[in-house]
Amino acid sequence: MTRLHLFDLDGTLLHRTAAPVEISRQLGLEKEIAKLERAFVARRIDSRGYAQRVHGLWAGLTETHVAAAFDGAPWLRRIRDTWTEIRNQGEYCAVISLSPSFFVERLTTWGVHAAYGSRFPHVPFIEPVDPAGILTPAAKVEIADRLCAEFGLTRADCVAYGDSLSDAELFGTVPISVAVNADRYLMGLATHSYTGQDLWDAYELVRRAR
C-alpha cells in the first residue's frame, strides 16, 4: 500500500512567509505586499484578485529576482531528506500552492514528484495574467484527484500538510492531515499538529499512520 503526501508551500514549507512576500522583498516592495497579504487573509480579495495585483506590482521582475527569492527564503529544515524518505518508501509527494508556478516548480529539483502553482506569464512580464490559470483552494482538491489518478491512488491514500484556510478544503477530503505552524481554524480540522521548523518532524507524525 502506498500513499501520496500533499504539501502546501506558503506558511508550510516556507516558515512564516510566502513566495509572493519573498519575491516582493527582492523588489523592495515589502509594504505593498504586506497590504495585499492582509487583504487576502481577511478575504477582501480572492486568489485571482490577489494574482492580478501582484502581477502589477512585479513589473520589473526578472529571473534573477526569482532565483534570489527562492534561494534566500526561510525554508523548513530537512525538506529534501523527507522527500527522499517518502520516495524510498515507495510513496509519492507533491506540492500544490496558490503561489506562482515559476516559483513553486523550482521545488522539483529537491525531489518532489510534482509541483503545481498558479500560472503566471513568463518572467519578465510582457503579457497580462490570465485569471483562469490562478489556483483556488478548491483547485487543490482537483489537482490532488488528478495526481491520485496518475499514481493509481484514491483520496483515502492521501496525507495533506498545510497551515491556513486555503488548505481547509483539501484537509476535508483526506483521512490524514498535518497542521504545520497553522492557525487555530486549520488545527481544528487536522488529525495531527506540528509547530517547529523541521519538516521531518512533521512527517514523523504520520510516517507509520495508515
mmCIF file of C-alpha atoms in Angstrom:
data_model
loop_
_atom_site.group_PDB
_atom_site.id
_atom_site.type_symbol
_atom_site.label_atom_id
_atom_site.label_comp_id
_atom_site.label_asym_id
_atom_site.label_seq_id
_atom_site.Cartn_x
_atom_site.Cartn_y
_atom_site.Cartn_z
ATOM 1 C CA MET A 1 0.000 0.000 0.000
ATOM 2 C CA THR A 2 1.385 3.393 -0.956
ATOM 3 C CA ARG A 3 0.415 6.994 -0.246
ATOM 4 C CA LEU A 4 0.513 10.478 -1.727
ATOM 5 C CA HIS A 5 1.803 13.277 0.511
ATOM 6 C CA LEU A 6 0.453 16.701 -0.479
ATOM 7 C CA PHE A 7 2.326 19.774 0.755
ATOM 8 C CA ASP A 8 1.263 23.399 0.844
ATOM 9 C CA LEU A 9 4.014 25.976 0.283
ATOM 10 C CA ASP A 10 3.268 29.341 1.878
ATOM 11 C CA GLY A 11 3.448 29.167 5.671
ATOM 12 C CA THR A 12 4.074 25.417 5.491
ATOM 13 C CA LEU A 13 7.317 24.619 3.663
ATOM 14 C CA LEU A 14 8.133 28.325 3.902
ATOM 15 C CA HIS A 15 8.343 29.306 7.564
ATOM 16 C CA ARG A 16 6.158 32.297 8.466
ATOM 17 C CA THR A 17 6.293 33.742 4.968
ATOM 18 C CA ALA A 18 5.000 33.243 1.438
ATOM 19 C CA ALA A 19 6.542 33.119 -2.024
ATOM 20 C CA PRO A 20 4.998 36.461 -3.103
ATOM 21 C CA VAL A 21 6.404 38.088 0.033
ATOM 22 C CA GLU A 22 9.903 36.787 -0.674
ATOM 23 C CA ILE A 23 9.690 37.837 -4.329
ATOM 24 C CA SER A 24 8.412 41.304 -3.407
ATOM 25 C CA ARG A 25 11.234 41.707 -0.892
ATOM 26 C CA GLN A 26 13.715 41.361 -3.743
ATOM 27 C CA LEU A 27 11.980 44.292 -5.453
ATOM 28 C CA GLY A 28 11.800 46.485 -2.353
ATOM 29 C CA LEU A 29 8.012 46.145 -2.177
ATOM 30 C CA GLU A 30 7.597 44.932 1.405
ATOM 31 C CA LYS A 31 4.907 47.455 2.355
ATOM 32 C CA GLU A 32 2.900 46.877 -0.790
ATOM 33 C CA ILE A 33 2.860 43.095 -0.484
ATOM 34 C CA ALA A 34 2.053 43.282 3.234
ATOM 35 C CA LYS A 35 -1.062 45.283 2.386
ATOM 36 C CA LEU A 36 -2.124 42.705 -0.206
ATOM 37 C CA GLU A 37 -1.461 39.840 2.195
ATOM 38 C CA ARG A 38 -3.710 41.424 4.804
ATOM 39 C CA ALA A 39 -6.480 41.890 2.246
ATOM 40 C CA PHE A 40 -6.194 38.258 1.146
ATOM 41 C CA VAL A 41 -6.161 36.842 4.673
ATOM 42 C CA ALA A 42 -9.182 38.996 5.537
ATOM 43 C CA ARG A 43 -10.879 37.620 2.372
ATOM 44 C CA ARG A 44 -11.389 41.096 0.920
ATOM 45 C CA ILE A 45 -9.820 39.776 -2.295
ATOM 46 C CA ASP A 46 -9.674 36.228 -3.638
ATOM 47 C CA SER A 47 -6.687 34.403 -5.117
ATOM 48 C CA ARG A 48 -7.402 35.726 -8.607
ATOM 49 C CA GLY A 49 -7.689 39.317 -7.461
ATOM 50 C CA TYR A 50 -4.501 38.875 -5.471
ATOM 51 C CA ALA A 51 -2.676 37.471 -8.515
ATOM 52 C CA GLN A 52 -3.711 40.366 -10.726
ATOM 53 C CA ARG A 53 -2.465 42.866 -8.168
ATOM 54 C CA VAL A 54 0.903 41.238 -7.600
ATOM 55 C CA HIS A 55 1.330 40.968 -11.358
ATOM 56 C CA GLY A 56 1.019 44.747 -11.473
ATOM 57 C CA LEU A 57 3.473 45.162 -8.607
ATOM 58 C CA TRP A 58 6.087 42.952 -10.254
ATOM 59 C CA ALA A 59 6.527 44.933 -13.474
ATOM 60 C CA GLY A 60 10.314 44.887 -13.006
ATOM 61 C CA LEU A 61 10.597 41.227 -12.026
ATOM 62 C CA THR A 62 13.422 39.170 -13.537
ATOM 63 C CA GLU A 63 14.580 35.564 -13.224
ATOM 64 C CA THR A 64 17.446 36.839 -11.074
ATOM 65 C CA HIS A 65 14.932 38.193 -8.552
ATOM 66 C CA VAL A 66 13.016 34.912 -8.526
ATOM 67 C CA ALA A 67 16.165 32.848 -8.003
ATOM 68 C CA ALA A 68 17.311 35.120 -5.170
ATOM 69 C CA ALA A 69 13.896 34.914 -3.516
ATOM 70 C CA PHE A 70 13.890 31.117 -3.716
ATOM 71 C CA ASP A 71 17.460 30.671 -2.523
ATOM 72 C CA GLY A 72 17.127 33.183 0.315
ATOM 73 C CA ALA A 73 13.731 32.098 1.634
ATOM 74 C CA PRO A 74 13.363 30.659 5.166
ATOM 75 C CA TRP A 75 12.598 27.036 4.293
ATOM 76 C CA LEU A 76 11.858 24.370 6.848
ATOM 77 C CA ARG A 77 14.821 22.109 7.538
ATOM 78 C CA ARG A 78 15.165 18.614 6.023
ATOM 79 C CA ILE A 79 12.694 19.046 3.175
ATOM 80 C CA ARG A 80 14.922 17.111 0.778
ATOM 81 C CA ASP A 81 15.535 14.382 3.372
ATOM 82 C CA THR A 82 11.804 13.988 3.945
ATOM 83 C CA TRP A 83 11.003 13.703 0.260
ATOM 84 C CA THR A 84 13.866 11.249 -0.259
ATOM 85 C CA GLU A 85 12.474 9.072 2.524
ATOM 86 C CA ILE A 86 8.981 9.227 1.038
ATOM 87 C CA ARG A 87 10.388 8.080 -2.305
ATOM 88 C CA ASN A 88 12.418 5.338 -0.625
ATOM 89 C CA GLN A 89 9.220 4.058 0.984
ATOM 90 C CA GLY A 90 7.661 3.738 -2.475
ATOM 91 C CA GLU A 91 5.323 6.651 -1.806
ATOM 92 C CA TYR A 92 4.688 9.909 -3.658
ATOM 93 C CA CYS A 93 4.918 13.581 -2.757
ATOM 94 C CA ALA A 94 3.672 16.763 -4.396
ATOM 95 C CA VAL A 95 3.420 20.472 -3.690
ATOM 96 C CA ILE A 96 0.208 22.343 -4.503
ATOM 97 C CA SER A 97 0.260 26.090 -3.918
ATOM 98 C CA LEU A 98 -1.681 29.196 -4.902
ATOM 99 C CA SER A 99 1.670 30.951 -5.424
ATOM 100 C CA PRO A 100 3.213 31.460 -8.883
ATOM 101 C CA SER A 101 4.210 28.276 -10.669
ATOM 102 C CA PHE A 102 7.531 29.832 -11.719
ATOM 103 C CA PHE A 103 8.494 29.749 -8.017
ATOM 104 C CA VAL A 104 6.748 26.536 -6.954
ATOM 105 C CA GLU A 105 8.130 24.417 -9.784
ATOM 106 C CA ARG A 106 11.700 25.053 -8.642
ATOM 107 C CA LEU A 107 10.980 22.501 -5.914
ATOM 108 C CA THR A 108 11.095 19.667 -8.433
ATOM 109 C CA THR A 109 14.885 19.871 -8.190
ATOM 110 C CA TRP A 110 14.562 18.982 -4.491
ATOM 111 C CA GLY A 111 12.971 15.603 -5.173
ATOM 112 C CA VAL A 112 9.216 16.193 -5.128
ATOM 113 C CA HIS A 113 7.302 14.188 -7.738
ATOM 114 C CA ALA A 114 5.156 17.133 -8.852
ATOM 115 C CA ALA A 115 4.774 20.828 -8.080
ATOM 116 C CA TYR A 116 1.754 22.919 -9.035
ATOM 117 C CA GLY A 117 1.203 26.652 -8.699
ATOM 118 C CA SER A 118 -0.814 29.426 -10.290
ATOM 119 C CA ARG A 119 0.115 30.034 -13.917
ATOM 120 C CA PHE A 120 1.662 33.444 -14.473
ATOM 121 C CA PRO A 121 3.172 34.799 -17.705
ATOM 122 C CA HIS A 122 6.862 34.171 -18.270
ATOM 123 C CA VAL A 123 9.251 36.481 -16.434
ATOM 124 C CA PRO A 124 9.827 39.312 -17.241
ATOM 125 C CA PHE A 125 6.144 40.015 -17.779
ATOM 126 C CA ILE A 126 5.059 41.184 -21.211
ATOM 127 C CA GLU A 127 1.577 39.627 -21.029
ATOM 128 C CA PRO A 128 -1.295 40.068 -18.560
ATOM 129 C CA VAL A 129 -2.121 37.372 -16.044
ATOM 130 C CA ASP A 130 -4.916 35.024 -17.083
ATOM 131 C CA PRO A 131 -7.364 34.583 -14.173
ATOM 132 C CA ALA A 132 -8.233 31.104 -15.452
ATOM 133 C CA GLY A 133 -4.717 29.936 -14.601
ATOM 134 C CA ILE A 134 -4.821 31.119 -10.990
ATOM 135 C CA LEU A 135 -5.483 28.357 -8.481
ATOM 136 C CA THR A 136 -8.126 28.478 -5.775
ATOM 137 C CA PRO A 137 -8.438 26.395 -2.598
ATOM 138 C CA ALA A 138 -10.893 24.137 -4.442
ATOM 139 C CA ALA A 139 -8.308 23.613 -7.179
ATOM 140 C CA LYS A 140 -6.039 21.938 -4.637
ATOM 141 C CA VAL A 141 -8.585 19.147 -4.334
ATOM 142 C CA GLU A 142 -8.947 18.899 -8.125
ATOM 143 C CA ILE A 143 -5.184 18.621 -8.589
ATOM 144 C CA ALA A 144 -4.960 16.043 -5.809
ATOM 145 C CA ASP A 145 -7.579 13.968 -7.612
ATOM 146 C CA ARG A 146 -5.622 14.177 -10.869
ATOM 147 C CA LEU A 147 -2.446 13.100 -9.107
ATOM 148 C CA CYS A 148 -4.275 10.195 -7.490
ATOM 149 C CA ALA A 149 -5.452 9.058 -10.910
ATOM 150 C CA GLU A 150 -1.915 9.358 -12.278
ATOM 151 C CA PHE A 151 -0.397 7.320 -9.449
ATOM 152 C CA GLY A 152 -3.222 4.781 -9.192
ATOM 153 C CA LEU A 153 -4.400 6.004 -5.782
ATOM 154 C CA THR A 154 -7.530 7.461 -4.188
ATOM 155 C CA ARG A 155 -8.210 10.251 -1.708
ATOM 156 C CA ALA A 156 -8.112 7.608 1.011
ATOM 157 C CA ASP A 157 -4.383 7.186 0.284
ATOM 158 C CA CYS A 158 -3.521 10.877 0.759
ATOM 159 C CA VAL A 159 -1.861 12.853 3.533
ATOM 160 C CA ALA A 160 -2.139 16.660 3.453
ATOM 161 C CA TYR A 161 0.149 19.213 5.107
ATOM 162 C CA GLY A 162 -0.919 22.868 5.404
ATOM 163 C CA ASP A 163 -1.217 25.913 7.588
ATOM 164 C CA SER A 164 -4.274 28.027 6.777
ATOM 165 C CA LEU A 165 -7.784 28.427 5.409
ATOM 166 C CA SER A 166 -6.643 27.796 1.828
ATOM 167 C CA ASP A 167 -5.881 24.197 2.872
ATOM 168 C CA ALA A 168 -9.217 23.569 4.586
ATOM 169 C CA GLU A 169 -10.984 22.013 1.575
ATOM 170 C CA LEU A 170 -8.129 19.598 0.987
ATOM 171 C CA PHE A 171 -7.991 18.679 4.683
ATOM 172 C CA GLY A 172 -11.690 17.882 4.490
ATOM 173 C CA THR A 173 -11.207 15.320 1.710
ATOM 174 C CA VAL A 174 -8.289 13.235 3.019
ATOM 175 C CA PRO A 175 -8.147 10.884 6.010
ATOM 176 C CA ILE A 176 -4.843 12.126 7.442
ATOM 177 C CA SER A 177 -3.710 15.741 7.704
ATOM 178 C CA VAL A 178 -0.954 17.657 9.474
ATOM 179 C CA ALA A 179 -1.397 21.275 10.503
ATOM 180 C CA VAL A 180 2.097 22.792 10.228
ATOM 181 C CA ASN A 181 2.610 26.025 12.188
ATOM 182 C CA ALA A 182 -1.063 26.514 11.457
ATOM 183 C CA ASP A 183 -3.806 28.877 12.526
ATOM 184 C CA ARG A 184 -6.353 27.665 15.067
ATOM 185 C CA TYR A 185 -9.023 27.026 12.467
ATOM 186 C CA LEU A 186 -6.933 24.546 10.499
ATOM 187 C CA MET A 187 -5.604 22.924 13.644
ATOM 188 C CA GLY A 188 -9.201 22.104 14.498
ATOM 189 C CA LEU A 189 -9.583 20.245 11.198
ATOM 190 C CA ALA A 190 -6.288 18.349 11.276
ATOM 191 C CA THR A 191 -5.616 14.860 12.563
ATOM 192 C CA HIS A 192 -2.131 15.954 13.710
ATOM 193 C CA SER A 193 -0.492 19.262 14.538
ATOM 194 C CA TYR A 194 3.150 20.314 14.377
ATOM 195 C CA THR A 195 4.869 23.508 15.494
ATOM 196 C CA GLY A 196 8.514 23.939 14.566
ATOM 197 C CA GLN A 197 10.950 24.357 11.707
ATOM 198 C CA ASP A 198 11.771 20.796 10.600
ATOM 199 C CA LEU A 199 9.640 19.016 8.013
ATOM 200 C CA TRP A 200 10.966 15.611 9.014
ATOM 201 C CA ASP A 201 9.453 16.026 12.483
ATOM 202 C CA ALA A 202 6.067 16.858 10.941
ATOM 203 C CA TYR A 203 6.368 13.825 8.656
ATOM 204 C CA GLU A 204 7.211 11.583 11.625
ATOM 205 C CA LEU A 205 3.709 12.214 12.979
ATOM 206 C CA VAL A 206 2.233 10.291 10.047
ATOM 207 C CA ARG A 207 5.139 8.167 8.893
ATOM 208 C CA ARG A 208 3.604 4.946 10.184
ATOM 209 C CA ALA A 209 -0.022 6.072 10.359
ATOM 210 C CA ARG A 210 -2.478 4.460 7.937
#
